[in-house]
C-alpha cells in the first residue's frame, strides 16, 4: 500500500489497500496521534495581490505516521469522520492554529487564521462554545478567525448546520465557502447563508492561463461574490501569470504554491520577514 514519492517519502495510498483491519489499526493510530501531538499543523499564507502583503494563513493538518510515513488529509480526515475522531481532531487543529495566530500577533504581525471544518463539525452543537472559549484563552479577536466549510457540505445539508453557522456568526467569527464552484450552490441559497467569503476551488484556478472557460468561471465567481458583498479568495495559484490575472480581476486574496507551499510554523515565521504590514 505504500509507494515512494520523488522525494523518497512514503505515501499511503488508500485505493491500493482495501483491508478493513488496516483501516481499524490506522484509526487507532489516529486516536493516539491526536493525543500525542503526532498530528501537526502547517500554515499556507494568503496574499493580498494589491499590496503584495501577507494577511493571514490557512491551517492544514498533517499526520506523520511512525511506520507509514506522511498520510494525506484526504485519507485521514474521512477516516476521522467515520470513526468519531473528527471532533478531537478539529479541536486540536483549532487550538494549535489559534495559539500560533496569537504568537504572530504578539510578534506584531496582524494576521488572521483560517481553519477547515469538516461536514460533521456543523452537527456538533458544542462547537460555538468551544470556539468562544479558545478565542478567549488565546486572545485572538473573533474577526481574525475564518472557518472554511466546503460548498458540498453546505449543499448536502441545507438546514442541518444552519443553527451552528448562525451561532458562529453571532460570535463574530468569519465563515468561508471552500471549494466554491464545485457544489452547485443556488444563487438564492448563497444569498441567504451567513457567510463572509467564497474561496474559488483550485480546479478552476490551476489552468487559468491556458483555458478560457476557466477564466470565464473565475470571472463570474468573483463578480458574484462581490455582488453579494463577500470577499473572494482563490486557491491553487501556481504561477505568476495566474497571480497577475487574478489581481487584475479584483480577487481579494490569493493562496497557492506560487506564493508558498504550506509551511511548518518555524519556517512560516522565517518566510514572513518583510512580507507583512508590520
Ligand atoms: P482544502 O481545504 O481545499 O485545502 C487546500 C489543499 O490544496 C491543501 O491540500 C493544500 O496543500 C493544497 N494546495 C495549496 N496550494 C496549492 C497549489 O497551488 N496547487 C495545488 N495543486 N494544491 C495546492 P492538503 O493540505 O493535502 O489538504 C487537503 C484537504 O484536506 C483540504 O482541502 C481540506 O479539505 C482537508 N483538510 C486539511 N486539513 C484539515 C483540517 O484540519 N480539518 C479538516 N476538516 N479538513 C482538513
Ligand atoms: Ca480549505
Ligand atoms: Ca479548497
Ligand atoms: Ca479541497
Coordinates of C-alpha atoms and ligand atoms in Angstrom, one line a residue:
X1 CA 0.0 0.0 0.0
X2 CA 3.0 2.3 0.1
X3 CA 4.6 4.0 -2.7
X4 CA 7.7 6.2 -2.9
X5 CA 7.3 9.8 -4.0
X6 CA 10.0 11.6 -5.9
X7 CA 11.4 12.9 -2.6
X8 CA 11.6 9.4 -1.3
X9 CA 8.9 9.9 1.3
X10 CA 6.4 7.1 1.6
X11 CA 2.9 7.9 0.7
X12 CA -0.1 5.9 1.9
X13 CA -2.4 5.0 -1.0
X14 CA -5.9 4.1 0.2
X15 CA -7.2 2.6 -3.0
X16 CA -4.4 0.0 -3.0
X17 CA -5.4 -1.3 0.3
X18 CA -9.0 -2.4 0.9
X19 CA -8.2 -4.2 4.2
X20 CA -10.6 -3.1 6.9
X21 CA -8.2 -4.4 9.5
X22 CA -5.6 -2.0 8.2
X23 CA -8.2 0.8 8.5
X24 CA -9.1 -0.2 12.0
X25 CA -5.5 -0.1 13.1
X26 CA -5.0 3.3 11.3
X27 CA -8.0 4.6 13.2
X28 CA -6.5 3.5 16.5
X29 CA -3.2 5.1 15.4
X30 CA -5.0 8.4 14.6
X31 CA -6.6 8.5 18.0
X32 CA -3.2 8.2 19.6
X33 CA -1.7 10.7 17.1
X34 CA -4.2 13.3 18.2
X35 CA -3.4 12.6 21.9
X36 CA 0.3 12.6 21.5
X37 CA 0.7 15.7 19.2
X38 CA 1.9 13.5 16.3
X39 CA -0.7 15.4 14.3
X40 CA 0.8 18.7 13.4
X41 CA -0.4 21.8 11.6
X42 CA 1.1 23.6 8.6
X43 CA 0.3 27.1 7.5
X44 CA -0.2 28.3 4.0
X45 CA 0.0 32.1 3.5
X46 CA -2.8 34.2 2.0
X47 CA -1.6 37.2 -0.1
X48 CA -3.3 40.5 -0.9
X49 CA -2.4 40.9 -4.5
X50 CA -2.9 44.7 -4.5
X51 CA -0.3 45.3 -1.7
X52 CA 1.8 42.2 -2.1
X53 CA 1.5 41.6 1.7
X54 CA 0.5 38.5 3.6
X55 CA -2.7 39.0 5.5
X56 CA -3.1 35.5 7.1
X57 CA -2.8 31.8 6.7
X58 CA -4.8 28.6 6.3
X59 CA -4.1 25.9 8.9
X60 CA -3.7 22.4 7.3
X61 CA -3.5 19.2 9.3
X62 CA -0.5 16.9 8.8
X63 CA 0.0 13.4 10.1
X64 CA 3.3 11.7 10.0
X65 CA 2.7 8.1 10.9
X66 CA 5.6 6.4 12.6
X67 CA 5.6 3.5 10.1
X68 CA 3.5 4.6 7.1
X69 CA 5.1 8.0 6.7
X70 CA 3.1 11.0 5.7
X71 CA -0.6 10.2 5.3
X72 CA -2.7 12.7 3.3
X73 CA -5.5 14.6 5.0
X74 CA -7.6 13.4 2.1
X75 CA -7.2 9.9 3.7
X76 CA -7.2 10.7 7.5
X77 CA -10.0 13.3 7.5
X78 CA -12.6 10.9 6.1
X79 CA -11.2 8.3 8.5
X80 CA -11.7 10.7 11.4
X81 CA -15.2 11.5 10.2
X82 CA -16.2 7.8 10.1
X83 CA -14.7 6.9 13.5
X84 CA -15.9 9.8 15.7
X85 CA -12.4 11.3 15.9
X86 CA -13.3 14.4 13.9
X87 CA -14.3 16.3 17.0
X88 CA -11.0 15.9 18.9
X89 CA -9.1 16.4 15.6
X90 CA -10.9 19.6 14.8
X91 CA -10.4 20.9 18.4
X92 CA -6.7 20.0 18.2
X93 CA -6.2 21.9 14.9
X94 CA -8.3 24.9 16.2
X95 CA -6.2 25.1 19.4
X96 CA -2.8 24.8 17.6
X97 CA -3.9 27.3 14.9
X98 CA -5.2 29.9 17.4
X99 CA -2.2 29.6 19.6
X100 CA 0.0 30.2 16.5
X101 CA -2.1 33.1 15.4
X102 CA -1.8 34.6 18.9
X103 CA 2.0 34.2 18.8
X104 CA 2.2 36.0 15.4
X105 CA 0.1 38.8 16.8
X106 CA 2.3 39.1 19.9
X107 CA 5.3 39.4 17.5
X108 CA 3.5 42.4 15.9
X109 CA 2.0 40.6 12.8
X110 CA -1.7 41.4 12.4
X111 CA -2.5 38.1 10.7
X112 CA -5.7 36.1 10.6
X113 CA -6.1 32.4 10.6
X114 CA -8.4 30.0 8.7
X115 CA -9.3 26.6 9.9
X116 CA -11.2 23.9 7.9
X117 CA -14.4 22.4 9.3
X118 CA -15.5 19.0 8.1
X119 CA -19.1 18.1 7.4
X120 CA -19.9 16.6 10.8
X121 CA -18.5 19.6 12.7
X122 CA -21.6 21.6 12.0
X123 CA -23.6 18.9 13.8
X124 CA -21.6 19.4 16.9
X125 CA -23.8 21.8 18.9
X126 CA -20.9 22.5 21.4
X127 CA -18.7 23.9 18.6
X128 CA -19.7 27.6 19.0
X129 CA -19.0 27.4 22.8
X130 CA -15.6 25.7 22.2
X131 CA -14.6 28.3 19.7
X132 CA -15.6 31.1 22.1
X133 CA -13.5 29.6 24.8
X134 CA -10.5 29.1 22.6
X135 CA -10.7 32.7 21.3
X136 CA -10.9 33.9 24.9
X137 CA -8.0 31.7 26.0
X138 CA -5.7 32.8 23.2
X139 CA -6.9 36.4 22.9
X140 CA -7.3 36.2 19.1
X141 CA -10.2 38.6 18.0
X142 CA -13.1 36.6 16.6
X143 CA -12.9 38.5 13.3
X144 CA -9.4 37.2 12.9
X145 CA -10.6 33.6 12.7
X146 CA -12.2 32.3 9.5
X147 CA -13.9 28.9 9.4
X148 CA -13.8 27.2 5.9
X149 CA -16.7 24.9 5.1
X150 CA -16.9 23.1 1.8
X151 CA -19.7 24.1 -0.6
X152 CA -20.7 20.4 -0.9
X153 CA -21.1 20.2 2.9
X154 CA -23.4 23.2 2.9
X155 CA -25.4 22.0 -0.1
X156 CA -25.8 18.4 1.1
X157 CA -27.4 19.5 4.3
X158 CA -29.2 22.8 3.7
X159 CA -30.8 23.1 7.1
X160 CA -28.9 20.8 9.5
X161 CA -25.9 23.0 10.1
X162 CA -27.7 26.3 9.9
X163 CA -28.1 26.9 13.6
X164 CA -24.4 26.3 14.2
X165 CA -23.5 28.6 11.4
X166 CA -25.7 31.4 12.8
X167 CA -24.2 30.9 16.3
X168 CA -20.7 31.1 14.9
X169 CA -21.5 34.3 13.0
X170 CA -23.0 35.7 16.2
X171 CA -19.6 35.3 17.9
X172 CA -18.1 37.4 15.2
X173 CA -16.1 34.6 13.5
X174 CA -15.9 34.8 9.7
X175 CA -17.3 32.0 7.6
X176 CA -16.0 31.0 4.1
X177 CA -17.4 28.6 1.5
X178 CA -14.5 26.4 0.5
X179 CA -14.1 24.7 -2.9
X180 CA -16.5 27.2 -4.3
X181 CA -17.8 26.3 -7.8
X182 CA -17.8 22.5 -7.2
X183 CA -21.0 22.2 -5.2
X184 CA -23.8 23.7 -7.3
X185 CA -24.9 26.4 -4.9
X186 CA -28.1 28.1 -6.0
X187 CA -27.9 31.8 -6.0
X188 CA -30.8 32.2 -3.7
X189 CA -29.2 29.9 -1.1
X190 CA -25.9 31.7 -1.4
X191 CA -27.5 35.0 -0.7
X192 CA -29.2 33.7 2.4
X193 CA -26.2 32.0 4.0
X194 CA -24.5 33.9 6.9
X195 CA -21.1 33.9 5.1
X196 CA -18.3 36.4 4.6
X197 CA -16.2 34.8 1.9
X198 CA -16.1 32.4 -1.1
X199 CA -13.0 30.5 -1.9
X200 CA -12.8 29.6 -5.6
X201 CA -11.8 25.9 -6.0
X202 CA -8.3 25.3 -7.3
X203 CA -9.6 23.2 -10.2
X204 CA -10.7 26.4 -11.8
X205 CA -7.6 28.4 -10.9
X206 CA -4.8 26.0 -11.8
X207 CA -5.3 26.1 -15.6
X208 CA -6.5 29.7 -15.8
X209 CA -3.7 30.8 -18.1
X210 CA -4.5 28.1 -20.7
X211 CA -8.2 27.7 -20.5
X212 CA -10.7 30.5 -21.4
X213 CA -13.6 28.6 -19.9
X214 CA -11.9 28.5 -16.5
X215 CA -11.2 32.2 -16.9
X216 CA -15.0 32.8 -17.5
X217 CA -15.9 30.7 -14.5
X218 CA -13.5 32.6 -12.2
X219 CA -14.6 36.0 -13.5
X220 CA -18.3 35.2 -12.8
X221 CA -17.4 33.8 -9.3
X222 CA -15.5 37.0 -8.5
X223 CA -18.4 39.2 -9.8
X224 CA -21.0 37.1 -8.0
X225 CA -19.0 37.2 -4.7
X226 CA -18.6 40.9 -4.9
X227 CA -22.2 41.5 -5.8
X228 CA -23.1 39.7 -2.6
X229 CA -20.6 41.8 -0.6
X230 CA -18.3 38.8 0.0
X231 CA -14.6 38.6 0.0
X232 CA -13.3 36.4 -2.8
X233 CA -10.2 34.2 -2.3
X234 CA -8.6 32.0 -4.9
X235 CA -6.6 28.8 -4.1
X236 CA -4.2 26.9 -6.3
X237 CA -2.3 29.8 -7.7
X238 CA 0.7 28.1 -9.2
X239 CA 2.4 30.7 -11.5
X240 CA 3.0 34.4 -12.0
X241 CA 0.5 34.7 -14.9
X242 CA -2.3 33.4 -12.8
X243 CA -1.5 35.7 -9.9
X244 CA -1.4 38.7 -12.2
X245 CA -4.7 37.7 -13.9
X246 CA -6.5 37.3 -10.5
X247 CA -5.1 40.6 -9.3
X248 CA -6.5 42.4 -12.4
X249 CA -9.9 40.6 -12.0
X250 CA -10.1 42.0 -8.5
X251 CA -9.7 38.8 -6.5
X252 CA -9.2 39.9 -2.8
X253 CA -6.8 37.2 -1.6
X254 CA -4.6 34.5 -3.2
X255 CA -3.2 31.3 -2.0
X256 CA -1.1 28.7 -3.8
X257 CA 2.3 27.1 -4.4
X258 CA 3.5 30.1 -6.4
X259 CA 3.2 32.2 -3.2
X260 CA 4.2 29.4 -0.9
X261 CA 3.5 25.8 0.0
X262 CA 2.1 25.1 3.4
X263 CA 4.9 25.6 6.0
X264 CA 5.7 24.4 9.5
X265 CA 5.3 27.3 12.0
X266 CA 9.1 28.0 12.3
X267 CA 9.5 28.1 8.5
X268 CA 6.5 30.3 8.2
X269 CA 7.9 32.8 10.7
X270 CA 11.2 33.0 8.7
X271 CA 9.3 33.3 5.4
X272 CA 7.2 36.2 6.8
X273 CA 10.0 38.6 7.3
X274 CA 9.4 41.6 5.2
X275 CA 6.1 40.3 3.9
X276 CA 3.6 41.7 6.4
X277 CA 2.5 45.2 7.1
X278 CA 4.4 45.2 10.4
Ligands
LIG1 P1 -8.6 22.4 1.1 O1 -9.2 23.0 2.3 O2 -9.2 22.7 -0.2 O3 -7.1 22.8 1.1 C1 -6.3 23.1 0.0 C2 -5.4 22.0 -0.4 O4 -4.7 22.4 -1.6 C3 -4.3 21.6 0.6 O5 -4.1 20.2 0.5 C4 -3.1 22.4 0.1 O6 -1.9 21.9 0.5 C5 -3.3 22.3 -1.4 N1 -2.7 23.4 -2.2 C6 -2.4 24.6 -1.8 N2 -1.9 25.4 -2.8 C7 -1.9 24.6 -3.9 C8 -1.5 24.7 -5.2 O7 -1.0 25.8 -5.7 N3 -1.7 23.7 -6.1 C9 -2.2 22.5 -5.7 N4 -2.3 21.5 -6.6 N5 -2.6 22.3 -4.4 C10 -2.4 23.3 -3.5 P2 -4.0 19.3 1.8 O8 -3.2 20.0 2.8 O9 -3.5 18.0 1.3 O10 -5.4 19.2 2.3 C11 -6.4 18.5 1.5 C12 -7.8 18.7 2.1 O11 -7.9 18.1 3.4 C13 -8.1 20.2 2.4 O12 -8.6 20.8 1.2 C14 -9.2 20.0 3.4 O13 -10.4 19.8 2.8 C15 -8.7 18.8 4.2 N6 -8.1 19.2 5.5 C16 -6.8 19.6 5.7 N7 -6.6 19.9 7.0 C17 -7.8 19.8 7.6 C18 -8.3 20.0 8.9 O14 -7.6 20.4 9.9 N8 -9.6 19.8 9.2 C19 -10.5 19.4 8.2 N9 -11.7 19.2 8.5 N10 -10.0 19.2 6.9 C20 -8.7 19.4 6.6
LIG2 CA1 -9.7 25.0 3.0
LIG3 CA1 -10.3 24.4 -1.0
LIG4 CA1 -10.3 20.7 -1.2

